[in-house]
XYZ file of C-alpha atoms in Angstrom:
244
model
C 105.765 34.174 121.572
C 107.694 36.696 123.638
C 106.239 39.986 124.763
C 107.227 42.968 126.830
C 105.015 44.919 129.192
C 101.474 46.014 128.453
C 101.025 48.713 125.853
C 100.130 52.231 126.913
C 99.202 55.484 125.259
C 102.090 56.866 123.225
C 103.927 53.533 123.281
C 104.769 52.020 119.902
C 103.617 48.406 119.611
C 106.227 46.610 117.530
C 105.825 43.100 116.161
C 109.372 41.735 115.904
C 109.748 38.824 113.467
C 113.067 36.966 113.338
C 114.003 33.286 113.351
C 117.320 34.038 115.079
C 117.016 33.972 118.912
C 120.158 36.098 119.221
C 118.948 38.820 116.848
C 115.515 38.843 118.513
C 117.104 39.273 121.917
C 119.402 42.059 120.708
C 116.456 43.982 119.266
C 114.358 43.444 122.414
C 117.126 44.621 124.738
C 117.763 47.682 122.602
C 114.101 48.700 122.392
C 113.618 48.173 126.138
C 116.798 50.006 127.178
C 116.838 53.157 129.277
C 117.526 55.293 126.215
C 114.168 54.259 124.748
C 112.401 55.152 128.022
C 109.412 52.845 127.533
C 108.734 54.054 123.999
C 108.318 50.528 122.644
C 106.201 47.517 123.507
C 107.770 44.558 121.699
C 105.977 41.349 120.741
C 108.506 38.873 119.344
C 107.777 35.828 117.180
C 110.209 33.451 115.468
C 108.512 33.029 112.094
C 106.534 34.916 109.481
C 103.705 32.389 109.825
C 103.283 33.218 113.521
C 103.299 36.895 112.602
C 100.538 36.197 110.080
C 98.481 34.508 112.805
C 99.074 37.408 115.184
C 97.916 39.888 112.552
C 94.854 37.794 111.678
C 96.122 36.995 108.194
C 95.770 33.230 108.615
C 92.764 31.033 109.344
C 92.142 30.850 113.059
C 94.236 33.910 113.789
C 92.831 36.859 115.709
C 93.919 40.293 114.597
C 95.914 42.179 117.226
C 96.524 45.916 117.317
C 100.037 46.710 116.170
C 101.803 49.939 115.158
C 104.766 48.525 113.262
C 106.273 45.287 111.980
C 110.042 44.838 112.177
C 110.915 41.714 110.210
C 113.992 39.825 109.115
C 114.303 39.240 105.373
C 115.700 35.689 105.287
C 113.530 33.181 107.153
C 112.578 29.555 106.409
C 109.190 28.595 104.929
C 108.010 32.196 104.573
C 110.387 35.104 104.047
C 110.123 38.617 105.396
C 109.492 39.804 101.850
C 106.428 37.533 101.588
C 105.227 38.813 104.961
C 105.702 42.396 103.765
C 103.529 41.805 100.698
C 100.810 40.112 102.770
C 100.697 42.992 105.269
C 100.545 45.665 102.567
C 97.708 43.791 100.846
C 95.747 43.620 104.119
C 94.690 47.272 104.129
C 96.109 49.276 101.216
C 94.486 52.525 102.397
C 95.991 52.363 105.888
C 98.799 49.791 105.841
C 100.862 48.858 108.860
C 104.393 50.300 108.582
C 106.894 47.539 107.844
C 110.659 47.794 108.257
C 112.784 45.016 106.816
C 116.074 43.926 108.373
C 118.850 41.918 106.766
C 122.451 41.038 107.540
C 123.288 41.555 103.850
C 123.347 45.039 102.329
C 122.302 44.013 98.795
C 120.949 46.732 96.452
C 118.673 44.208 94.688
C 117.148 43.191 98.004
C 116.689 46.795 99.095
C 115.007 47.697 95.807
C 112.704 44.685 96.031
C 111.525 45.538 99.550
C 111.070 49.277 98.983
C 109.172 48.615 95.776
C 106.843 46.272 97.696
C 106.041 49.030 100.200
C 108.597 48.727 103.010
C 109.047 51.986 104.934
C 112.757 51.381 105.506
C 115.534 48.800 105.236
C 117.969 48.297 108.129
C 121.175 46.272 108.143
C 121.374 43.906 111.134
C 122.135 43.837 113.946
C 119.803 46.588 115.099
C 121.766 49.443 116.694
C 120.913 52.433 118.859
C 121.300 54.759 115.841
C 118.394 52.888 114.181
C 115.905 53.592 116.982
C 115.030 57.064 115.684
C 114.379 55.567 112.267
C 111.810 53.273 113.860
C 110.151 56.222 115.618
C 110.001 58.187 112.378
C 108.178 55.362 110.622
C 105.352 55.252 113.154
C 102.352 57.541 113.593
C 102.389 57.014 117.379
C 102.943 60.249 119.261
C 103.007 62.534 116.214
C 100.413 64.093 113.885
C 99.054 61.957 111.091
C 100.491 62.323 107.621
C 98.450 64.872 105.684
C 98.510 66.077 102.129
C 100.692 63.197 100.958
C 103.830 64.707 102.515
C 106.867 62.463 102.588
C 107.184 60.568 105.853
C 110.434 61.053 107.818
C 111.350 57.371 107.449
C 110.966 57.606 103.679
C 113.178 60.691 103.634
C 115.769 58.717 105.604
C 115.524 55.785 103.232
C 115.996 57.996 100.188
C 118.949 59.785 101.793
C 120.614 56.540 102.886
C 120.346 54.606 99.653
C 121.059 57.540 97.315
C 124.077 58.961 99.178
C 121.967 61.956 100.207
C 120.976 62.720 96.584
C 117.257 62.672 95.929
C 116.049 61.333 92.594
C 114.785 64.026 90.143
C 111.141 63.025 90.648
C 111.444 63.750 94.378
C 112.299 67.428 93.876
C 110.036 70.336 94.697
C 108.980 70.780 91.068
C 108.119 67.129 90.470
C 104.373 67.681 90.893
C 101.747 65.751 92.804
C 102.944 62.319 91.650
C 106.143 62.632 93.681
C 104.205 63.234 96.906
C 101.723 60.402 96.467
C 102.431 57.053 98.165
C 102.975 55.353 94.811
C 105.269 58.178 93.725
C 107.349 57.884 96.880
C 107.638 54.117 96.405
C 108.769 54.653 92.820
C 111.358 57.173 94.027
C 112.731 54.778 96.634
C 112.779 51.858 94.213
C 114.470 54.007 91.575
C 117.160 55.010 94.056
C 117.882 51.402 94.934
C 117.893 50.394 91.273
C 120.512 53.040 90.547
C 122.531 51.480 93.337
C 122.206 48.116 91.550
C 123.417 49.591 88.257
C 126.243 51.450 89.967
C 127.430 48.324 91.778
C 127.283 46.383 88.502
C 129.489 48.976 86.781
C 131.936 48.849 89.695
C 132.145 45.057 89.512
C 132.728 45.131 85.741
C 135.506 47.723 86.090
C 137.174 45.580 88.756
C 137.190 42.442 86.609
C 138.087 44.095 83.280
C 141.901 43.925 83.780
C 141.617 40.246 84.693
C 139.535 39.548 81.589
C 142.097 41.289 79.392
C 144.893 39.201 80.912
C 142.932 36.018 80.280
C 142.396 37.001 76.648
C 146.135 37.674 76.182
C 147.066 34.355 77.819
C 144.577 32.476 75.665
C 145.985 34.084 72.502
C 149.553 33.287 73.570
C 148.577 29.660 74.212
C 147.039 29.390 70.758
C 150.168 30.835 69.119
C 152.430 28.485 71.064
C 150.282 25.517 70.124
C 150.438 26.468 66.446
C 154.230 26.836 66.573
C 154.690 23.461 68.242
C 152.385 21.855 65.692
C 154.366 23.294 62.771
C 157.667 22.301 64.334
C 156.546 18.739 64.967
C 154.981 18.278 61.503
C 157.720 19.910 59.415
C 161.177 19.435 60.917
C 162.914 21.776 58.472
C 160.793 24.737 59.545
C 162.108 26.901 62.386
C 160.042 28.036 65.358
C 159.134 31.293 63.706
C 155.559 32.683 63.709
C 156.088 33.648 60.051
C 157.094 30.134 58.964
C 154.806 29.023 56.121
């Protein structure tokens, strides 16, 4: 287990979970850089199981105070998605913010994580532009969320995965359900699902010309085979498609 300096007031305690030593190091260097000015205290582990022990979710583990979990999606034995679900089930009323990272920008994966309660989804490697997104997803150093208002990180997630177009239920006239935690999760999941459907339509439109060509070639092959069969079986008949 790798850790930075001791935590202090106003410092965000981040549990970094990634089985890649390179990606862990990149994230640690970024969060400890001068631009972050001591805003983060990073505890790094190389597996979801060790993260579970650190959070007291496994037998023999002692719960440690943490402000945020930053986890990779693809890991052996236990994935970041499984870790996300375990953390959100720990304390549904006051869950630890979880941000999922992945090297693959897949709409299905994004939808799955947001629907399970992830505050945001970041494409690896972690970059300096992502640091503010981490700050927005934490309650450290800013007033607590009151009245069910949308958290900044959730606004960012909606804007990112919907091309800056909020779903209808997230509008001002959507009512109380849109501002509740479950309503926000549904909004985020709906946005990602629309991305899935959109990408599916794009893929179909790309392959349609190829499918049409294959159909034409198959039909031509059948016609040629029929002509050759007629020619070989009845020598007096010409190679005409209208030959009886």
